[in-house]
XYZ file of C-alpha atoms in Angstrom:
561
model
C 6.381 -10.099 33.075
C 8.563 -9.182 30.287
C 10.385 -6.668 31.116
C 13.473 -6.505 33.359
C 14.470 -4.482 36.052
C 17.524 -2.716 35.131
C 19.108 -3.849 37.974
C 18.209 -7.361 37.804
C 18.741 -7.379 33.785
C 22.543 -6.079 34.239
C 23.449 -8.315 37.394
C 27.373 -9.609 36.978
C 27.703 -13.205 36.392
C 31.243 -14.024 36.668
C 33.979 -12.076 38.509
C 35.161 -9.792 35.983
C 31.875 -8.105 35.228
C 31.972 -6.711 38.915
C 31.726 -3.152 40.332
C 33.991 -2.274 42.808
C 35.624 -4.669 45.929
C 39.130 -5.451 43.943
C 40.044 -6.769 46.689
C 37.597 -9.087 48.305
C 37.123 -10.801 43.973
C 41.170 -10.996 44.668
C 41.046 -12.630 47.819
C 38.007 -14.779 46.814
C 39.843 -15.639 43.291
C 42.930 -16.785 44.967
C 40.851 -18.718 47.636
C 39.894 -20.528 44.142
C 42.755 -21.197 41.738
C 44.381 -22.381 45.531
C 41.555 -24.461 46.340
C 41.743 -23.760 49.721
C 37.678 -23.569 50.387
C 36.436 -22.673 53.827
C 33.238 -23.605 55.127
C 31.808 -20.635 56.252
C 31.745 -17.421 54.489
C 30.563 -13.883 56.125
C 30.299 -10.867 53.522
C 29.024 -7.721 55.728
C 28.796 -4.001 53.864
C 25.689 -1.847 52.418
C 23.246 -1.628 49.935
C 24.089 -2.470 46.545
C 27.491 -2.932 46.402
C 27.414 -7.010 45.759
C 27.514 -8.770 48.309
C 24.805 -10.849 47.537
C 26.141 -11.691 43.917
C 29.149 -12.044 44.700
C 28.208 -14.698 47.065
C 26.185 -16.414 43.717
C 29.591 -16.222 41.494
C 31.681 -17.958 44.616
C 28.949 -20.518 44.515
C 29.724 -21.304 40.841
C 33.470 -20.566 41.130
C 33.871 -23.391 43.785
C 31.438 -25.283 41.668
C 32.634 -24.936 37.709
C 33.700 -27.469 35.871
C 36.424 -25.395 33.114
C 37.185 -23.337 35.252
C 39.647 -21.242 34.376
C 41.519 -17.564 33.616
C 40.493 -16.998 37.326
C 36.512 -16.657 36.834
C 34.205 -18.850 36.426
C 32.825 -19.426 32.982
C 28.800 -19.520 32.559
C 28.505 -22.424 30.019
C 29.061 -25.418 32.043
C 26.556 -27.368 33.233
C 27.089 -26.772 36.100
C 26.986 -22.520 36.153
C 24.227 -22.808 34.301
C 22.144 -24.518 37.054
C 23.083 -22.481 38.930
C 21.818 -19.456 36.788
C 18.708 -20.286 35.924
C 18.095 -21.339 39.550
C 16.705 -24.287 39.471
C 19.864 -25.624 41.364
C 18.828 -28.295 44.305
C 22.470 -27.760 45.546
C 22.553 -23.462 46.224
C 19.920 -23.511 48.712
C 18.845 -19.330 48.900
C 17.587 -17.732 52.742
C 16.145 -14.928 53.300
C 16.701 -14.397 57.255
C 14.159 -12.494 57.655
C 11.475 -14.769 56.186
C 13.594 -17.845 57.837
C 13.761 -15.938 61.782
C 13.073 -18.807 64.039
C 14.932 -22.105 65.525
C 12.345 -23.921 63.424
C 13.328 -22.966 60.026
C 17.732 -24.036 61.422
C 16.388 -27.800 62.441
C 14.431 -27.653 58.638
C 17.813 -26.541 57.248
C 20.195 -29.090 59.031
C 17.860 -31.562 57.609
C 18.460 -30.146 54.046
C 22.386 -29.876 54.100
C 22.592 -33.594 55.565
C 21.839 -35.006 51.806
C 24.456 -36.228 49.569
C 24.792 -33.090 46.780
C 22.431 -34.176 43.341
C 24.641 -31.932 40.602
C 27.476 -29.995 42.134
C 30.491 -30.699 44.274
C 29.440 -28.081 47.076
C 26.325 -27.673 49.009
C 26.012 -24.115 48.814
C 23.613 -22.537 51.673
C 23.398 -18.003 51.812
C 21.739 -17.112 53.759
C 20.864 -13.185 53.445
C 19.775 -10.552 56.157
C 21.158 -13.195 59.045
C 21.108 -10.740 60.997
C 17.567 -10.730 61.532
C 17.552 -14.286 63.068
C 16.464 -14.706 66.615
C 19.080 -15.398 69.362
C 17.410 -19.226 70.043
C 17.931 -19.686 65.742
C 21.474 -18.276 65.991
C 22.395 -20.745 68.614
C 21.155 -23.538 66.309
C 23.129 -21.849 63.546
C 26.150 -22.376 65.636
C 25.959 -25.668 66.011
C 25.612 -26.427 62.319
C 28.593 -24.700 61.821
C 30.562 -26.530 64.747
C 30.022 -28.943 63.116
C 29.321 -28.823 59.095
C 28.585 -31.890 56.769
C 31.454 -32.833 54.697
C 30.461 -30.408 50.799
C 29.009 -28.058 52.646
C 30.041 -24.089 52.335
C 27.751 -21.500 53.754
C 27.598 -17.954 53.417
C 25.866 -15.178 55.487
C 25.747 -12.034 54.259
C 24.522 -8.785 56.323
C 23.927 -4.892 56.851
C 24.420 -4.854 59.663
C 27.733 -6.940 61.181
C 27.202 -5.230 64.902
C 24.487 -7.425 64.980
C 26.301 -10.854 64.832
C 26.910 -13.149 67.702
C 30.792 -13.068 68.549
C 30.879 -16.690 68.333
C 29.081 -16.660 65.015
C 31.600 -14.238 63.478
C 34.660 -15.570 64.838
C 34.284 -18.725 63.412
C 33.893 -17.131 59.585
C 36.423 -15.548 56.654
C 34.568 -12.667 56.697
C 34.660 -9.709 54.072
C 33.625 -6.217 54.662
C 31.789 -5.087 51.486
C 33.302 -0.685 50.425
C 30.450 1.939 49.343
C 31.223 1.725 45.972
C 32.634 4.594 45.012
C 30.677 7.412 42.226
C 32.990 7.428 39.480
C 32.818 3.260 39.495
C 28.812 4.053 39.601
C 29.027 6.034 36.925
C 31.312 4.392 34.712
C 28.821 1.284 34.736
C 25.630 3.955 34.780
C 27.057 4.672 31.266
C 27.759 1.316 29.593
C 24.290 0.601 30.299
C 23.124 3.713 28.554
C 24.936 3.167 25.873
C 23.856 -0.363 25.538
C 19.637 0.088 25.918
C 20.166 2.959 23.815
C 18.794 5.540 26.729
C 19.120 9.193 25.651
C 21.072 11.065 28.756
C 23.095 13.713 29.590
C 26.835 13.394 31.368
C 25.105 15.672 34.353
C 22.156 13.334 34.837
C 24.123 10.526 34.866
C 26.626 12.530 37.485
C 23.537 13.470 39.615
C 22.649 10.103 39.717
C 25.353 8.415 40.851
C 25.842 11.163 43.848
C 22.572 10.379 45.025
C 22.856 7.016 44.425
C 24.313 6.862 48.518
C 27.508 4.263 46.261
C 24.604 1.918 45.543
C 25.061 0.546 42.624
C 21.210 -1.302 42.567
C 19.462 2.199 43.628
C 21.559 4.281 40.784
C 20.541 1.336 37.842
C 16.678 1.625 39.188
C 16.870 5.733 39.501
C 18.268 5.254 36.234
C 14.949 2.821 34.956
C 12.922 6.016 36.318
C 13.784 8.920 35.092
C 13.892 6.727 31.718
C 10.490 6.161 32.165
C 9.351 10.080 33.415
C 11.367 11.373 30.147
C 11.188 9.625 26.909
C 13.395 12.055 25.279
C 16.500 13.504 26.474
C 17.416 13.552 29.915
C 18.287 16.569 31.161
C 20.083 17.059 35.094
C 16.419 19.366 35.519
C 14.989 16.560 34.852
C 16.582 14.302 37.641
C 16.370 16.903 40.497
C 12.993 17.038 39.530
C 12.479 13.829 39.887
C 13.994 12.767 42.803
C 12.624 16.484 44.517
C 16.682 18.255 44.569
C 17.176 21.454 46.246
C 20.116 22.241 43.083
C 23.684 23.526 43.588
C 23.052 26.743 41.569
C 20.232 27.566 44.648
C 22.730 26.333 47.482
C 25.235 28.939 45.902
C 22.722 31.575 46.238
C 21.921 30.781 49.214
C 24.784 31.389 50.622
C 25.595 33.962 49.256
C 22.567 35.760 50.955
C 24.375 34.936 53.644
C 27.020 35.892 53.263
C 25.368 39.498 51.742
C 23.819 39.525 55.359
C 21.194 40.482 54.164
C 18.125 38.607 56.558
C 15.080 40.019 54.508
C 16.160 38.347 50.821
C 17.197 34.614 52.966
C 13.115 34.495 54.338
C 12.129 35.205 51.215
C 14.800 33.108 49.021
C 13.901 29.948 51.555
C 9.305 30.907 51.270
C 9.660 30.496 47.058
C 12.564 27.272 47.178
C 11.252 25.243 49.546
C 7.948 23.968 47.380
C 6.453 20.561 47.881
C 8.132 19.654 45.387
C 11.585 19.283 47.060
C 12.808 16.336 49.714
C 13.888 19.190 52.248
C 15.890 16.396 54.534
C 18.264 16.009 51.489
C 18.439 19.411 50.929
C 19.639 20.242 54.983
C 22.438 16.590 53.685
C 23.336 18.533 50.864
C 23.486 22.432 52.252
C 25.277 20.761 54.877
C 28.482 18.250 52.350
C 28.162 22.257 50.779
C 28.797 24.030 53.293
C 31.621 20.736 54.808
C 33.442 21.044 52.004
C 33.279 24.799 51.355
C 35.210 25.238 55.200
C 38.119 22.368 54.359
C 38.535 24.024 51.121
C 39.022 27.393 53.246
C 41.303 24.748 55.683
C 43.770 24.197 52.966
C 43.607 28.556 52.797
C 41.911 27.612 49.056
C 39.789 30.588 48.980
C 36.417 31.004 47.462
C 34.019 33.313 47.066
C 32.294 31.944 50.224
C 35.270 32.250 52.205
C 33.235 35.480 54.465
C 31.548 33.225 56.299
C 34.671 31.213 57.572
C 36.807 34.490 58.178
C 33.477 36.189 60.127
C 34.014 33.437 62.524
C 35.958 31.846 64.982
C 36.715 28.342 66.231
C 33.641 27.795 68.564
C 31.039 29.635 66.339
C 31.960 27.485 63.163
C 31.388 24.757 65.531
C 28.366 25.434 66.735
C 27.364 26.692 62.971
C 27.992 23.913 62.430
C 25.569 21.647 65.293
C 23.216 24.231 64.655
C 23.024 22.042 61.146
C 23.635 18.439 62.496
C 20.814 18.759 64.822
C 18.365 20.668 62.357
C 19.297 17.295 60.434
C 17.643 15.543 63.331
C 14.726 16.981 64.303
C 13.839 17.394 60.431
C 13.351 13.125 61.051
C 10.602 13.843 63.090
C 9.012 16.795 62.425
C 5.540 17.600 60.076
C 6.805 21.231 59.904
C 10.298 20.639 58.055
C 9.859 23.967 56.053
C 9.837 26.544 59.295
C 11.930 24.381 61.001
C 14.732 24.555 58.552
C 14.379 28.732 57.777
C 14.073 29.345 61.357
C 17.589 27.521 61.995
C 19.199 29.065 58.802
C 17.547 32.848 60.688
C 19.732 31.127 63.951
C 22.948 30.333 61.463
C 22.840 33.878 60.406
C 22.316 35.360 63.791
C 25.227 33.287 64.445
C 27.488 34.857 61.604
C 26.302 38.343 62.347
C 24.768 38.777 65.744
C 26.542 38.546 68.606
C 23.726 38.626 70.656
C 20.513 37.335 69.674
C 17.795 39.647 68.870
C 14.102 40.140 71.435
C 11.856 42.668 69.893
C 11.295 44.074 73.735
C 14.780 44.815 74.525
C 17.870 43.687 74.502
C 21.019 43.910 76.367
C 24.367 44.297 75.632
C 27.841 45.824 77.919
C 28.244 48.248 74.756
C 24.178 49.255 73.819
C 20.695 48.543 74.627
C 17.504 48.147 72.366
C 14.353 49.143 73.922
C 10.453 49.497 72.639
C 9.274 53.226 72.809
C 6.031 53.839 71.178
C 6.573 51.378 68.555
C 10.008 53.609 67.472
C 13.019 51.689 68.403
C 16.264 53.545 69.893
C 19.393 51.336 69.981
C 20.849 53.858 72.374
C 24.974 53.382 72.089
C 26.745 53.441 74.624
C 30.353 53.687 73.551
C 30.638 52.288 70.270
C 35.357 52.436 69.668
C 36.110 54.812 66.417
C 38.764 52.884 63.989
C 42.301 52.162 65.201
C 44.716 53.092 62.248
C 45.458 50.407 59.503
C 47.910 48.612 59.519
C 50.066 46.657 56.916
C 50.434 43.803 59.319
C 47.674 41.250 60.793
C 45.487 41.478 64.578
C 48.204 38.563 65.332
C 51.591 40.333 64.166
C 50.551 44.089 65.225
C 50.032 41.643 69.046
C 53.071 39.894 69.176
C 54.851 42.968 67.763
C 54.384 44.823 70.405
C 54.120 41.973 72.861
C 58.332 41.593 71.733
C 58.941 45.494 72.145
C 57.780 45.544 75.918
C 59.015 42.591 77.137
C 62.821 43.027 75.526
C 62.631 46.814 76.788
C 62.020 47.021 80.527
C 62.648 49.653 83.205
C 62.097 48.410 87.060
C 63.234 51.059 87.871
C 60.427 53.241 86.451
C 57.919 50.446 86.828
C 58.681 51.107 90.799
C 57.470 54.579 90.704
C 53.964 53.584 89.585
C 53.505 50.896 91.783
C 53.760 53.439 94.274
C 51.678 55.091 93.451
C 49.320 52.990 92.214
C 48.646 52.055 96.918
C 48.637 55.696 97.122
C 45.327 56.322 95.146
C 43.539 52.795 95.121
C 41.387 53.913 97.628
C 41.304 56.975 96.194
C 39.209 56.136 93.162
C 37.148 52.972 94.699
C 33.951 54.441 93.991
C 34.689 55.628 90.698
C 33.596 54.441 86.908
C 36.153 56.542 85.626
C 39.204 55.368 84.047
C 41.499 55.750 87.434
C 38.839 53.387 89.039
C 40.149 50.963 86.320
C 43.595 51.555 86.580
C 43.880 51.216 89.950
C 41.371 48.644 91.302
C 40.839 46.204 87.775
C 44.225 46.325 86.653
C 47.536 46.117 87.887
C 51.207 46.877 86.121
C 53.191 43.734 84.855
C 55.853 45.467 82.854
C 56.891 49.643 82.079
C 59.293 49.682 79.107
C 61.942 52.641 77.472
C 60.128 52.492 74.430
C 56.971 54.706 76.114
C 55.007 51.835 76.632
C 53.419 50.187 80.201
C 52.005 46.615 80.337
C 48.674 45.781 82.273
C 46.700 42.212 82.801
C 43.383 42.456 84.107
C 41.468 39.124 85.303
C 38.531 38.809 83.218
C 37.088 40.436 79.822
C 34.597 42.698 80.804
C 37.303 44.408 82.642
C 39.604 43.984 79.345
C 37.029 45.694 77.114
C 36.801 48.736 79.384
C 40.267 49.583 79.414
C 40.121 49.486 75.578
C 37.527 52.318 74.791
C 38.253 54.989 74.309
C 37.308 57.373 76.984
C 38.781 54.864 79.492
C 41.985 54.720 77.050
C 42.543 58.293 77.683
C 41.871 58.811 81.470
C 44.864 56.106 81.454
C 46.933 57.668 79.733
C 46.906 60.956 81.094
C 47.205 59.405 84.562
C 50.982 57.904 83.338
C 51.916 61.416 82.053
C 50.723 63.945 84.724
C 53.767 65.553 84.671
C 56.175 63.917 81.963
C 54.902 62.361 78.606
C 55.968 58.365 79.898
C 53.687 56.408 78.024
C 51.988 56.709 74.713
C 50.223 53.812 74.018
C 49.163 50.554 76.602
C 48.928 46.984 75.743
C 46.148 44.358 78.294
C 46.596 40.486 78.840
C 44.521 38.675 80.527
C 46.406 37.522 83.989
C 45.486 34.028 84.092
C 47.749 34.216 80.083
C 50.481 36.242 81.814
C 51.057 33.644 85.127
C 51.066 30.629 82.569
C 52.452 31.570 79.199
C 54.482 34.638 79.917
C 55.955 34.907 82.908
C 58.566 32.291 82.790
C 60.016 33.624 79.038
C 60.220 36.979 80.497
C 62.198 35.921 83.560
C 64.062 33.694 81.220
C 64.940 36.797 79.143
C 65.507 38.773 82.306
C 68.447 36.480 82.825
C 70.442 35.603 79.931
C 69.198 38.336 77.150
C 68.629 36.181 74.473
C 66.142 38.287 72.010
C 66.170 34.588 69.750
C 64.361 33.003 72.766
C 62.325 35.188 73.549
C 61.059 35.111 70.452
C 60.526 31.567 70.407
C 59.100 31.968 73.481
C 56.287 34.026 72.629
C 55.997 32.739 68.710
C 53.259 30.458 69.579
C 51.092 33.066 72.413
C 47.175 32.560 71.348
C 46.263 36.102 70.670
C 42.523 34.718 69.460
C 40.533 35.600 72.277
C 42.595 39.558 72.233
C 41.798 39.059 68.340
C 37.836 38.488 68.976
C 37.398 41.689 72.380
C 39.224 44.375 69.794
C 37.671 47.348 70.084
C 37.954 47.269 65.985
C 36.104 43.863 66.555
C 33.339 44.944 68.371
C 32.464 47.852 66.184
C 32.013 45.785 63.352
C 29.713 43.391 66.230
C 27.784 46.733 66.352
C 27.588 47.665 62.946
C 26.143 44.093 62.148
C 23.342 44.584 64.836
C 22.169 47.947 64.591
C 21.719 46.551 60.707
C 19.851 43.406 61.291
C 18.290 45.378 63.959
C 16.997 47.608 61.045
C 16.411 44.842 59.127
C 13.637 43.125 61.319
C 12.410 46.294 62.384
C 12.482 48.253 59.462
C 14.847 51.103 58.843
C 12.536 54.265 59.839
C 11.891 52.241 63.331
C 15.714 51.973 64.593
C 17.375 55.061 65.358
C 21.157 55.664 66.253
C 21.596 57.645 69.354
C 25.467 58.988 70.721
């Protein structure tokens, strides 16, 4: 066979030619210089990172007759004998083929004889983790009482499968994955030597999809150079590997931002063709979104920021869980394309819709959608009009209002309201008006001299009701029956008051220290209140109306006040 594969042709023959693994190389060179050579080394790491290659270079280094400049010479008799693979003193065994106890006993018989050429007899066992338990026991005996002038180098890609009785007796070296930059530099050297006409973008793509393995990168380069003889471009690499291009992934994310479900489905059906590696597409999609999320967390806003702005912490966690679960499901599915489309629709609904839409009946605390003679009627119970826009963020506004109420409380006025509460509770026990929610579902905490009241309630449903415009107006009219006592009120959960705010407020009443009050409420978490604010509820409802029209058709959905 005249042609030699690139990964074999350019296999390093000395330490200087190695790619990556700088620390391990430095340690092995120092071992050779100081002549502190042990009898047992264990090399572990992923595929294509240089384990077997470095084992052979180390074998040459310990036997080199002209070792200088911290490297083997590759010209002496010892180096030549190892390079030509005809030296009896270098025993290379594949653990997958020789995994039985009899194979290890045969090895014992071989290594007990004197060396024929080299100073050290080298025994390299590749993929040692596949040995049977009896074979490991036999090997353990050999390692405990090693023959003189014999060095064992065991190589594995699954260190966890090596018995601790074996690994604890070795000098362990963990080979790290090669960086994309190291692989790219080596590819450029080989491309120049082989005179392969290829763009830098194509080499970047090969280095990325090599999964930190130089051997995989060289095999890909071998394939692509056979696939196309003239200039190799990025699109050629994508076609060969079945890659969903980065530009298309950006386009898909933009469609998610634009909230157009029909275009998303059409785009996926058109682009997820037979030549696309769907598992690889999901990997790339996850990688792209994770990168965007990290940039989002660093406050480096990009055009995709809208997705993560719309998701709270819980939804972001669910967003990525859908993607990670999708990756697992695809490994065992024959309907990969449909499963991907379904899961991306789920992502869309998570971003834009608070509840999943059912064509038969959707019930929500704010609206219902029902089928009525093939016309879908959206009955809107309560849609809160937008509050006046404020220059500050929701959190700043909420904390400001809270501080204003806490720092200007009036206990005398509060007592009057408490008395009125007790009188009116039974009167409005069965009502569904503002009176009912005020007297039976809430509690007055503080009445402020600034014409504001702080109320508490037990759960999110009541919280939403108390902020509805109809209920709010009724409650304000109750407070202002005789005189204009209040302009507005703020609502918090009873649990938040007891656990996070009550002790801060009591401390302020004792010390009247406004700075301490500010510090006490500065870290108050307002996520719940922002998510359940009238403005946010309205946005959710508008998104659902839009989604209903996207799914069922604009003319099929009617919004009824």
